[in-house]
C-alpha cells in the first residue's frame, strides 16, 4: 500500500492504484490499503464512485477505530460534493 501511496504522491496515481490493488488481492480487507485506495481514486484519479466503493469496504470493518470511522465519513462526504 505504501508503494502505491508513493506513486500517487509522485504524480502516477494509475500506477499507485494498481499497486494497492495488488496488495488487496492478498488481503482484501486491509484497512490501510483501502484508505489509500480511496484517496488515490478521489484525489488522484477524480473517481468519486471508485473512492466510495473502497470507503464502503473500509467502513464495513467492525474493528475500525472510531477516529478512522470519522475520517471515512468525512471522505465519503467529499465523494458526494466533489470537493
CSV table of N, CA and C in Angstrom, one decimal:
chain,number,residue,atom,x,y,z
A,1,UNK,N,0.8,-1.2,0.0
A,1,UNK,CA,0.0,0.0,0.0
A,1,UNK,C,0.9,1.3,0.0
A,2,UNK,N,2.0,1.2,0.7
A,2,UNK,CA,2.8,2.4,0.8
A,2,UNK,C,3.5,2.7,-0.5
A,3,UNK,N,3.8,1.7,-1.3
A,3,UNK,CA,4.4,2.0,-2.6
A,3,UNK,C,3.4,2.6,-3.5
A,4,UNK,N,2.1,2.2,-3.4
A,4,UNK,CA,1.1,2.8,-4.2
A,4,UNK,C,0.9,4.3,-3.8
A,5,UNK,N,1.0,4.5,-2.5
A,5,UNK,CA,0.8,5.9,-2.0
A,5,UNK,C,2.0,6.8,-2.6
A,6,UNK,N,3.2,6.2,-2.6
A,6,UNK,CA,4.3,7.0,-3.1
A,6,UNK,C,4.1,7.3,-4.6
A,7,UNK,N,3.7,6.3,-5.3
A,7,UNK,CA,3.4,6.5,-6.8
A,7,UNK,C,2.4,7.7,-6.9
A,8,UNK,N,1.3,7.6,-6.1
A,8,UNK,CA,0.3,8.7,-6.2
A,8,UNK,C,0.9,10.0,-5.9
A,9,UNK,N,1.7,10.1,-4.8
A,9,UNK,CA,2.3,11.4,-4.5
A,9,UNK,C,3.3,11.9,-5.5
A,10,UNK,N,3.9,11.0,-6.3
A,10,UNK,CA,4.9,11.4,-7.3
A,10,UNK,C,4.2,11.6,-8.6
A,11,UNK,N,2.9,11.6,-8.7
A,11,UNK,CA,2.2,12.0,-9.9
A,11,UNK,C,1.8,10.9,-10.8
A,12,UNK,N,1.8,9.6,-10.3
A,12,UNK,CA,1.4,8.5,-11.0
A,12,UNK,C,0.3,7.7,-10.3
A,13,UNK,N,-0.9,8.3,-10.2
A,13,UNK,CA,-2.0,7.7,-9.5
A,13,UNK,C,-2.4,6.4,-10.1
A,14,UNK,N,-2.4,6.2,-11.4
A,14,UNK,CA,-2.8,4.9,-12.0
A,14,UNK,C,-1.9,3.8,-11.5
A,15,UNK,N,-0.6,4.1,-11.5
A,15,UNK,CA,0.4,3.1,-11.0
A,15,UNK,C,0.1,2.8,-9.6
A,16,UNK,N,-0.1,3.9,-8.8
A,16,UNK,CA,-0.4,3.7,-7.4
A,16,UNK,C,-1.6,2.8,-7.1
A,17,UNK,N,-2.7,3.1,-7.9
A,17,UNK,CA,-3.9,2.3,-7.7
A,17,UNK,C,-3.6,0.8,-8.0
A,18,UNK,N,-2.8,0.6,-9.1
A,18,UNK,CA,-2.5,-0.8,-9.5
A,18,UNK,C,-1.7,-1.5,-8.3
A,19,UNK,N,-0.8,-0.8,-7.7
A,19,UNK,CA,0.0,-1.4,-6.7
A,19,UNK,C,-0.9,-1.7,-5.4
A,20,UNK,N,-1.8,-0.8,-5.1
A,20,UNK,CA,-2.7,-1.0,-4.0
A,20,UNK,C,-3.6,-2.2,-4.3
A,21,UNK,N,-4.1,-2.3,-5.5
A,21,UNK,CA,-5.0,-3.4,-5.9
A,21,UNK,C,-4.3,-4.7,-5.8
A,22,UNK,N,-3.0,-4.8,-6.1
A,22,UNK,CA,-2.2,-6.0,-6.0
A,22,UNK,C,-2.1,-6.4,-4.5
A,23,UNK,N,-1.9,-5.4,-3.6
A,23,UNK,CA,-1.9,-5.8,-2.2
A,23,UNK,C,-3.3,-6.2,-1.7
A,24,UNK,N,-4.3,-5.6,-2.2
A,24,UNK,CA,-5.7,-6.1,-1.8
A,24,UNK,C,-6.0,-7.4,-2.3
A,25,UNK,N,-5.4,-7.9,-3.4
A,25,UNK,CA,-5.6,-9.2,-3.9
A,25,UNK,C,-5.1,-10.3,-2.9
A,26,UNK,N,-4.2,-9.9,-2.0
A,26,UNK,CA,-3.6,-10.8,-1.0
A,26,UNK,C,-4.4,-10.6,0.3
A,27,UNK,N,-4.8,-9.4,0.7
A,27,UNK,CA,-5.5,-9.1,1.9
A,27,UNK,C,-6.6,-8.1,1.6
A,28,UNK,N,-7.8,-8.6,1.2
A,28,UNK,CA,-8.8,-7.7,0.6
A,28,UNK,C,-9.5,-6.8,1.6
A,29,UNK,N,-9.2,-7.0,2.9
A,29,UNK,CA,-9.8,-6.1,3.9
A,29,UNK,C,-8.8,-5.3,4.7
A,30,UNK,N,-7.6,-5.1,4.1
A,30,UNK,CA,-6.6,-4.3,4.7
A,30,UNK,C,-7.0,-2.9,4.9
A,31,UNK,N,-7.2,-2.4,6.1
A,31,UNK,CA,-7.7,-1.0,6.2
A,31,UNK,C,-6.8,0.1,5.6
A,32,UNK,N,-5.5,-0.1,5.8
A,32,UNK,CA,-4.6,0.9,5.3
A,32,UNK,C,-4.7,1.0,3.8
A,33,UNK,N,-4.7,-0.2,3.2
A,33,UNK,CA,-4.7,-0.3,1.7
A,33,UNK,C,-6.1,0.3,1.2
A,34,UNK,N,-7.2,0.0,1.8
A,34,UNK,CA,-8.5,0.5,1.4
A,34,UNK,C,-8.5,2.1,1.6
A,35,UNK,N,-7.9,2.6,2.6
A,35,UNK,CA,-7.9,4.0,2.8
A,35,UNK,C,-7.1,4.7,1.7
A,36,UNK,N,-5.9,4.1,1.5
A,36,UNK,CA,-5.0,4.7,0.4
A,36,UNK,C,-5.7,4.6,-0.9
A,37,UNK,N,-6.4,3.5,-1.2
A,37,UNK,CA,-7.1,3.4,-2.5
A,37,UNK,C,-8.1,4.4,-2.6
A,38,UNK,N,-8.9,4.7,-1.6
A,38,UNK,CA,-9.9,5.7,-1.6
A,38,UNK,C,-9.3,7.1,-1.9
A,39,UNK,N,-8.2,7.4,-1.3
A,39,UNK,CA,-7.6,8.7,-1.5
A,39,UNK,C,-7.1,8.8,-3.0
A,40,UNK,N,-6.4,7.8,-3.4
A,40,UNK,CA,-5.9,7.8,-4.8
A,40,UNK,C,-7.0,8.0,-5.8
A,41,UNK,N,-8.1,7.2,-5.6
A,41,UNK,CA,-9.2,7.3,-6.5
A,41,UNK,C,-9.9,8.7,-6.5
A,42,UNK,N,-10.0,9.2,-5.3
A,42,UNK,CA,-10.7,10.5,-5.2
A,42,UNK,C,-9.8,11.7,-5.6
A,43,UNK,N,-8.6,11.8,-5.1
A,43,UNK,CA,-7.8,12.9,-5.3
A,43,UNK,C,-6.9,12.7,-6.6
A,44,UNK,N,-6.5,11.5,-6.8
A,44,UNK,CA,-5.6,11.3,-8.0
A,44,UNK,C,-6.2,11.0,-9.3
A,45,UNK,N,-7.3,10.3,-9.2
A,45,UNK,CA,-8.0,9.8,-10.4
A,45,UNK,C,-9.3,10.5,-10.7
A,46,UNK,N,-9.7,11.3,-9.8
A,46,UNK,CA,-11.0,12.0,-9.9
A,46,UNK,C,-12.2,11.0,-10.1
A,47,UNK,N,-12.2,10.0,-9.3
A,47,UNK,CA,-13.1,8.8,-9.4
A,47,UNK,C,-13.9,8.7,-8.1
A,48,UNK,N,-14.9,9.6,-7.8
A,48,UNK,CA,-15.6,9.5,-6.6
A,48,UNK,C,-16.3,8.2,-6.4
A,49,UNK,N,-16.9,7.6,-7.4
A,49,UNK,CA,-17.6,6.4,-7.3
A,49,UNK,C,-16.6,5.2,-6.8
A,50,UNK,N,-15.4,5.2,-7.4
A,50,UNK,CA,-14.4,4.2,-7.0
A,50,UNK,C,-14.0,4.4,-5.6
A,51,UNK,N,-13.9,5.7,-5.2
A,51,UNK,CA,-13.5,6.0,-3.8
A,51,UNK,C,-14.6,5.5,-2.9
A,52,UNK,N,-15.8,5.8,-3.2
A,52,UNK,CA,-16.9,5.3,-2.4
A,52,UNK,C,-16.9,3.8,-2.2
A,53,UNK,N,-16.6,3.1,-3.2
A,53,UNK,CA,-16.5,1.6,-3.1
A,53,UNK,C,-15.5,1.2,-2.1
A,54,UNK,N,-14.3,1.8,-2.2
A,54,UNK,CA,-13.3,1.5,-1.2
A,54,UNK,C,-13.7,1.9,0.2
A,55,UNK,N,-14.3,3.1,0.3
A,55,UNK,CA,-14.8,3.5,1.6
A,55,UNK,C,-15.9,2.7,2.2
A,56,UNK,N,-16.8,2.1,1.4
A,56,UNK,CA,-17.8,1.2,1.8
A,56,UNK,C,-17.2,0.0,2.4
A,57,UNK,N,-16.2,-0.6,1.7
A,57,UNK,CA,-15.5,-1.8,2.2
A,57,UNK,C,-14.8,-1.5,3.5
A,58,UNK,N,-14.2,-0.3,3.6
A,58,UNK,CA,-13.5,0.1,4.8
A,58,UNK,C,-14.4,0.2,6.0
A,59,UNK,N,-15.5,0.9,5.8
A,59,UNK,CA,-16.5,1.2,6.9
A,59,UNK,C,-17.2,-0.1,7.3
A,60,UNK,N,-17.2,-1.1,6.5
A,60,UNK,CA,-17.8,-2.4,6.9
A,60,UNK,C,-16.9,-3.2,7.9
A,61,UNK,N,-15.7,-2.7,8.1
A,61,UNK,CA,-14.8,-3.4,9.1
A,61,UNK,C,-15.3,-3.1,10.5
A,62,UNK,N,-15.8,-4.1,11.2
A,62,UNK,CA,-16.3,-3.8,12.6
A,62,UNK,C,-15.3,-3.4,13.6
A,63,UNK,N,-14.0,-3.6,13.2
A,63,UNK,CA,-12.9,-3.3,14.2
A,63,UNK,C,-12.2,-2.0,13.8
A,64,UNK,N,-12.9,-1.2,12.9
A,64,UNK,CA,-12.3,0.1,12.5
A,64,UNK,C,-12.4,1.0,13.7
A,65,UNK,N,-11.3,1.6,14.1
A,65,UNK,CA,-11.3,2.6,15.3
A,65,UNK,C,-12.2,3.7,14.9
A,66,UNK,N,-12.8,4.3,16.0
A,66,UNK,CA,-13.8,5.3,15.8
A,66,UNK,C,-13.2,6.6,15.1
A,67,UNK,N,-12.0,6.9,15.4
A,67,UNK,CA,-11.4,8.1,14.8
A,67,UNK,C,-11.2,7.9,13.3
A,68,UNK,N,-10.9,6.7,12.9
A,68,UNK,CA,-10.8,6.4,11.4
A,68,UNK,C,-12.2,6.3,10.8
A,69,UNK,N,-13.2,5.9,11.5
A,69,UNK,CA,-14.6,5.9,11.0
A,69,UNK,C,-15.0,7.3,10.7
A,70,UNK,N,-14.6,8.2,11.6
A,70,UNK,CA,-15.0,9.6,11.3
A,70,UNK,C,-14.3,10.1,10.1
A,71,UNK,N,-13.0,9.8,9.9
A,71,UNK,CA,-12.3,10.2,8.7
A,71,UNK,C,-13.0,9.6,7.4
A,72,UNK,N,-13.4,8.3,7.5
A,72,UNK,CA,-14.1,7.7,6.4
A,72,UNK,C,-15.3,8.4,6.0
A,73,UNK,N,-16.1,8.8,7.0
A,73,UNK,CA,-17.3,9.5,6.7
A,73,UNK,C,-17.1,10.9,6.2
A,74,UNK,N,-16.0,11.6,6.6
A,74,UNK,CA,-15.6,12.9,6.0
A,74,UNK,C,-15.3,12.7,4.6
A,75,UNK,N,-14.5,11.7,4.3
A,75,UNK,CA,-14.1,11.5,2.9
A,75,UNK,C,-15.3,11.1,2.0
A,76,UNK,N,-16.2,10.3,2.6
A,76,UNK,CA,-17.4,9.9,1.8
A,76,UNK,C,-18.2,11.2,1.5
A,77,UNK,N,-18.3,12.1,2.4
A,77,UNK,CA,-19.0,13.4,2.1
A,77,UNK,C,-18.3,14.1,0.9
A,78,UNK,N,-17.0,14.0,0.9
A,78,UNK,CA,-16.2,14.6,-0.3
A,78,UNK,C,-16.6,14.0,-1.6
A,79,UNK,N,-16.9,12.7,-1.6
A,79,UNK,CA,-17.2,12.0,-2.8
A,79,UNK,C,-18.6,12.4,-3.3
A,80,UNK,N,-19.4,12.9,-2.4
A,80,UNK,CA,-20.7,13.3,-2.8
A,80,UNK,C,-20.8,14.8,-3.2
A,81,UNK,N,-19.9,15.6,-2.7
A,81,UNK,CA,-19.9,17.0,-3.0
A,81,UNK,C,-18.9,17.4,-4.1
A,82,UNK,N,-17.9,16.5,-4.4
A,82,UNK,CA,-16.9,16.8,-5.4
A,82,UNK,C,-15.8,17.8,-4.9
A,83,UNK,N,-15.7,17.9,-3.6
A,83,UNK,CA,-14.7,18.9,-3.1
A,83,UNK,C,-13.6,18.1,-2.4
